[in-house]
Coordinates of C-alpha atoms and ligand atoms in Angstrom, one line a residue:
X1 CA 10.5 -14.1 7.3
X2 CA 14.5 -14.4 7.7
X3 CA 16.0 -13.3 4.2
X4 CA 19.4 -11.3 4.8
X5 CA 17.9 -9.0 2.2
X6 CA 15.2 -7.6 4.2
X7 CA 15.3 -6.0 7.1
X8 CA 11.5 -6.8 8.6
X9 CA 11.4 -3.7 11.4
X10 CA 9.2 -0.1 11.3
X11 CA 10.8 2.2 10.8
X12 CA 9.9 6.2 10.0
X13 CA 7.3 8.3 11.4
X14 CA 3.9 6.6 13.7
X15 CA 2.5 10.5 14.6
X16 CA 2.8 14.2 13.8
X17 CA 1.2 16.8 14.8
X18 CA -0.6 16.5 17.5
X19 CA -4.7 16.2 16.5
X20 CA -7.9 17.9 17.3
X21 CA -10.6 17.1 19.5
X22 CA -12.7 16.6 16.4
X23 CA -10.3 13.6 15.1
X24 CA -9.5 11.7 18.1
X25 CA -12.7 11.1 18.8
X26 CA -13.0 10.1 15.7
X27 CA -10.0 7.2 16.9
X28 CA -12.2 7.0 19.0
X29 CA -15.3 5.8 17.9
X30 CA -14.3 5.2 14.3
X31 CA -11.4 2.9 14.4
X32 CA -12.4 0.2 16.4
X33 CA -15.6 -0.3 14.3
X34 CA -13.0 -0.9 11.4
X35 CA -10.0 -2.3 12.6
X36 CA -8.8 -5.7 11.5
X37 CA -8.9 -8.2 13.9
X38 CA -6.2 -8.1 16.2
X39 CA -6.1 -12.0 15.8
X40 CA -7.3 -14.9 13.5
X41 CA -6.3 -15.1 10.1
X42 CA -7.7 -12.2 7.8
X43 CA -10.0 -13.5 5.6
X44 CA -13.1 -12.0 3.4
X45 CA -15.8 -13.9 5.8
X46 CA -13.9 -12.2 9.4
X47 CA -13.6 -8.7 8.8
X48 CA -17.3 -8.5 5.8
X49 CA -19.2 -11.6 6.9
X50 CA -19.5 -12.5 2.9
X51 CA -17.0 -13.7 -0.1
X52 CA -15.7 -10.5 -2.1
X53 CA -11.9 -9.7 -4.1
X54 CA -10.2 -8.4 -1.7
X55 CA -7.7 -5.1 -2.3
X56 CA -4.5 -4.5 -0.4
X57 CA -3.2 -1.2 0.1
X58 CA 0.3 -0.8 2.4
X59 CA 1.5 2.1 3.9
X60 CA -1.7 4.0 2.5
X61 CA -0.4 7.7 3.9
X62 CA -4.0 10.0 4.3
X63 CA -5.8 7.3 2.7
X64 CA -6.8 9.1 -0.6
X65 CA -6.1 6.1 -2.6
X66 CA -7.5 4.4 0.1
X67 CA -10.4 5.8 -0.2
X68 CA -10.5 6.3 -3.8
X69 CA -10.5 2.7 -5.2
X70 CA -12.8 1.4 -2.9
X71 CA -15.6 4.0 -3.6
X72 CA -15.3 3.1 -6.7
X73 CA -16.0 -0.4 -6.0
X74 CA -18.2 -1.1 -3.8
X75 CA -18.4 -4.6 -4.0
X76 CA -14.6 -5.1 -3.2
X77 CA -13.7 -5.6 0.5
X78 CA -10.4 -2.8 0.8
X79 CA -7.5 -4.3 3.9
X80 CA -5.5 -0.6 4.0
X81 CA -2.4 -0.3 7.0
X82 CA -0.4 2.1 8.0
X83 CA 1.8 3.0 11.0
X84 CA 1.9 6.5 11.3
X85 CA -0.9 7.5 13.1
X86 CA -2.3 11.5 11.6
X87 CA -2.8 9.7 8.3
X88 CA -5.4 6.5 9.9
X89 CA -7.1 9.7 10.5
X90 CA -7.1 11.2 7.4
X91 CA -8.3 7.5 6.4
X92 CA -11.0 7.6 8.3
X93 CA -12.1 11.0 7.9
X94 CA -12.3 9.8 4.1
X95 CA -13.8 6.6 5.2
X96 CA -17.2 8.9 7.5
X97 CA -17.5 12.0 4.2
X98 CA -17.4 9.5 1.3
X99 CA -19.4 6.2 3.8
X100 CA -17.7 3.9 2.5
X101 CA -18.6 0.7 4.6
X102 CA -15.8 -1.8 2.4
X103 CA -12.6 -0.7 4.1
X104 CA -11.1 -2.7 7.1
X105 CA -7.7 -0.4 8.6
X106 CA -4.3 -1.6 10.4
X107 CA -2.6 0.8 12.2
X108 CA 0.8 -0.8 11.9
X109 CA 2.4 -2.6 10.0
X110 CA 1.5 -4.0 7.2
X111 CA 3.1 -7.2 7.0
X112 CA 1.9 -8.4 10.0
X113 CA -1.8 -7.9 8.6
X114 CA -0.1 -9.6 4.9
X115 CA 1.0 -12.3 7.3
X116 CA -3.0 -13.7 8.6
X117 CA -3.7 -13.5 5.1
X118 CA -4.8 -17.4 3.5
X119 CA -2.4 -17.6 0.3
X120 CA -4.2 -16.7 -2.8
X121 CA -6.9 -14.7 -1.4
X122 CA -6.2 -11.7 -2.3
X123 CA -7.4 -9.7 -5.4
X124 CA -4.6 -6.5 -6.2
X125 CA -2.1 -5.3 -4.0
X126 CA -1.2 -1.1 -3.5
X127 CA 2.4 0.0 -2.6
X128 CA 2.2 3.8 -3.5
X129 CA 5.2 5.7 -2.7
X130 CA 7.1 2.7 -0.2
X131 CA 9.7 5.1 1.3
X132 CA 13.1 5.0 -0.4
X133 CA 15.7 4.5 1.5
X134 CA 18.0 6.1 -0.8
X135 CA 21.2 5.1 0.8
X136 CA 22.3 2.0 -0.3
X137 CA 22.7 0.8 3.7
X138 CA 19.9 0.9 3.9
X139 CA 18.7 -1.0 0.9
X140 CA 17.4 -4.6 2.9
X141 CA 14.9 -1.5 5.0
X142 CA 13.2 -1.0 1.3
X143 CA 9.5 -2.9 0.4
X144 CA 10.3 -4.1 -2.3
X145 CA 12.3 -6.1 -1.9
X146 CA 12.1 -10.5 -1.3
X147 CA 11.1 -11.2 2.4
X148 CA 7.7 -8.4 1.2
X149 CA 8.1 -9.3 -2.2
X150 CA 7.4 -13.2 -1.3
X151 CA 4.8 -12.6 0.8
X152 CA 2.8 -10.4 -1.3
X153 CA 3.3 -12.7 -4.6
X154 CA 2.0 -15.8 -2.0
X155 CA -1.5 -14.2 -1.4
X156 CA -1.9 -13.0 -4.3
X157 CA -4.0 -15.2 -6.7
X158 CA -3.3 -16.2 -10.2
X159 CA -3.7 -13.3 -12.3
X160 CA -3.8 -11.2 -9.3
X161 CA -2.4 -7.7 -9.4
X162 CA 1.2 -6.0 -7.5
X163 CA 0.8 -1.9 -8.2
X164 CA 3.9 -0.1 -7.7
X165 CA 4.5 4.0 -7.9
X166 CA 7.1 5.7 -6.4
X167 CA 9.0 8.6 -7.6
X168 CA 12.8 8.2 -6.2
X169 CA 14.8 7.0 -9.5
X170 CA 16.8 4.8 -6.9
X171 CA 13.5 3.2 -5.8
X172 CA 12.6 2.4 -9.6
X173 CA 15.3 1.3 -10.9
X174 CA 15.7 -0.9 -7.8
X175 CA 12.6 -2.1 -8.0
X176 CA 12.9 -2.8 -11.8
X177 CA 16.7 -4.7 -11.4
X178 CA 14.5 -6.9 -8.2
X179 CA 11.1 -7.3 -10.3
X180 CA 12.6 -8.2 -13.2
X181 CA 14.2 -11.1 -11.6
X182 CA 10.9 -12.8 -9.9
X183 CA 9.7 -15.7 -12.0
X184 CA 6.4 -14.3 -10.2
X185 CA 5.4 -11.6 -11.4
X186 CA 5.1 -10.5 -15.2
X187 CA 5.7 -6.7 -16.1
X188 CA 2.2 -5.4 -17.5
X189 CA 3.9 -2.7 -19.3
X190 CA 3.9 -3.1 -23.0
X191 CA 5.7 0.3 -23.8
X192 CA 7.3 3.3 -21.6
X193 CA 4.3 5.3 -22.1
X194 CA 2.5 2.2 -20.0
X195 CA 5.0 2.8 -16.7
X196 CA 5.2 6.8 -17.2
X197 CA 1.8 7.7 -17.7
X198 CA -0.9 7.4 -14.9
X199 CA -3.1 4.3 -15.2
X200 CA -6.9 4.3 -15.8
X201 CA -7.9 3.4 -11.9
X202 CA -5.3 4.7 -10.1
X203 CA -5.5 8.4 -8.7
X204 CA -3.3 10.2 -7.2
X205 CA -1.8 10.5 -3.4
X206 CA -0.8 13.0 -1.5
X207 CA 2.9 12.0 -1.7
X208 CA 2.9 11.7 -5.7
X209 CA 0.6 15.5 -6.0
X210 CA 3.6 16.9 -3.7
X211 CA 6.5 14.5 -5.9
X212 CA 4.9 16.2 -9.0
X213 CA 5.1 20.4 -7.6
X214 CA 8.4 19.3 -6.9
X215 CA 9.4 18.2 -10.6
X216 CA 9.7 14.9 -9.8
X217 CA 8.8 12.4 -12.3
X218 CA 6.8 9.7 -11.5
X219 CA 6.7 5.6 -12.0
X220 CA 3.9 3.4 -12.5
X221 CA 4.4 0.0 -12.4
X222 CA 2.1 -2.8 -12.7
X223 CA 2.3 -6.4 -12.5
X224 CA 0.8 -9.3 -12.8
X225 CA 1.2 -12.9 -10.2
X226 CA 1.5 -15.6 -12.4
X227 CA 1.4 -18.8 -11.6
Ligands
SAM301 C1 6.3 8.3 2.1 S1 5.3 8.0 2.4 C2 3.5 7.5 1.0 C3 2.2 7.2 1.3 C4 1.1 7.0 0.4 N1 0.9 5.4 0.0 C5 1.4 8.2 -0.8 O1 1.7 7.6 -1.8 O2 0.5 9.6 -0.4 C6 5.3 5.7 2.6 C7 4.5 5.9 4.0 O3 4.5 4.5 4.3 C8 4.2 4.0 5.0 N2 4.5 2.9 5.7 C9 6.0 2.1 5.6 N3 6.3 1.4 6.7 C10 5.6 0.6 6.6 C11 5.3 -1.0 6.9 N4 5.8 -1.4 7.4 N5 3.8 -1.1 7.1 C12 2.1 0.4 6.0 N6 3.5 1.5 6.2 C13 4.2 1.3 6.0 C14 4.5 5.5 6.3 O4 4.3 5.2 6.8 C15 4.7 6.3 5.1 O5 3.3 6.9 5.2

């Protein structure tokens, strides 16, 4: 991915507060059983042993959205990627508590896994409250940029959906500008209400709840992949 409008590098925290003993044990016991394999194509067959619709979440934070969606759709497969260790532990707790058998995790850069997904294999991609990088000089770090979007577009099946949420006004405007310039995505909003109110099947994330508490507006974007 060598386009000059995108920087392909992981920024941000990899870990936060020290893990408690139980969390360490969960990480050691459960993560290896659920991890996306290190090599080879990332397919439904390789991950779940059958052919099922696959959903992909980029930067799942503590995993509450991932777990909620996986619980809602037990016959679908979910891949969640997040480099933040404490977030991965949070997701493992949800997976354990909700007894979810349809989630696989990657602790690291989502784009490394996305590249290994066959083209047209994904049903949905979620990007919720991506790091905003509000300064103009950091714009190339944003996930909403041609490099990552080309990859997302390639991996989504025609008719598949890309969901993007943000509470950052700069990111909101930026995303509308970038996405409106793309022919491979159709914005599913028919009126302002469609992106100002939470669509059905889109649970609140921890980050979003925090943003709401601070009085921020939140924008919900749904795009259909068109051929
Ligand atoms: C602002 S947080 C939002 C977390 C979560 N989606 C939510 O709404 O609560 C952004 C997350 O994206 C993750 N992230 C940043 N770059 C990433 C990448 N290349 N691949 C996967 N996750 C990434 C960060 O570690 C962080 O947890």
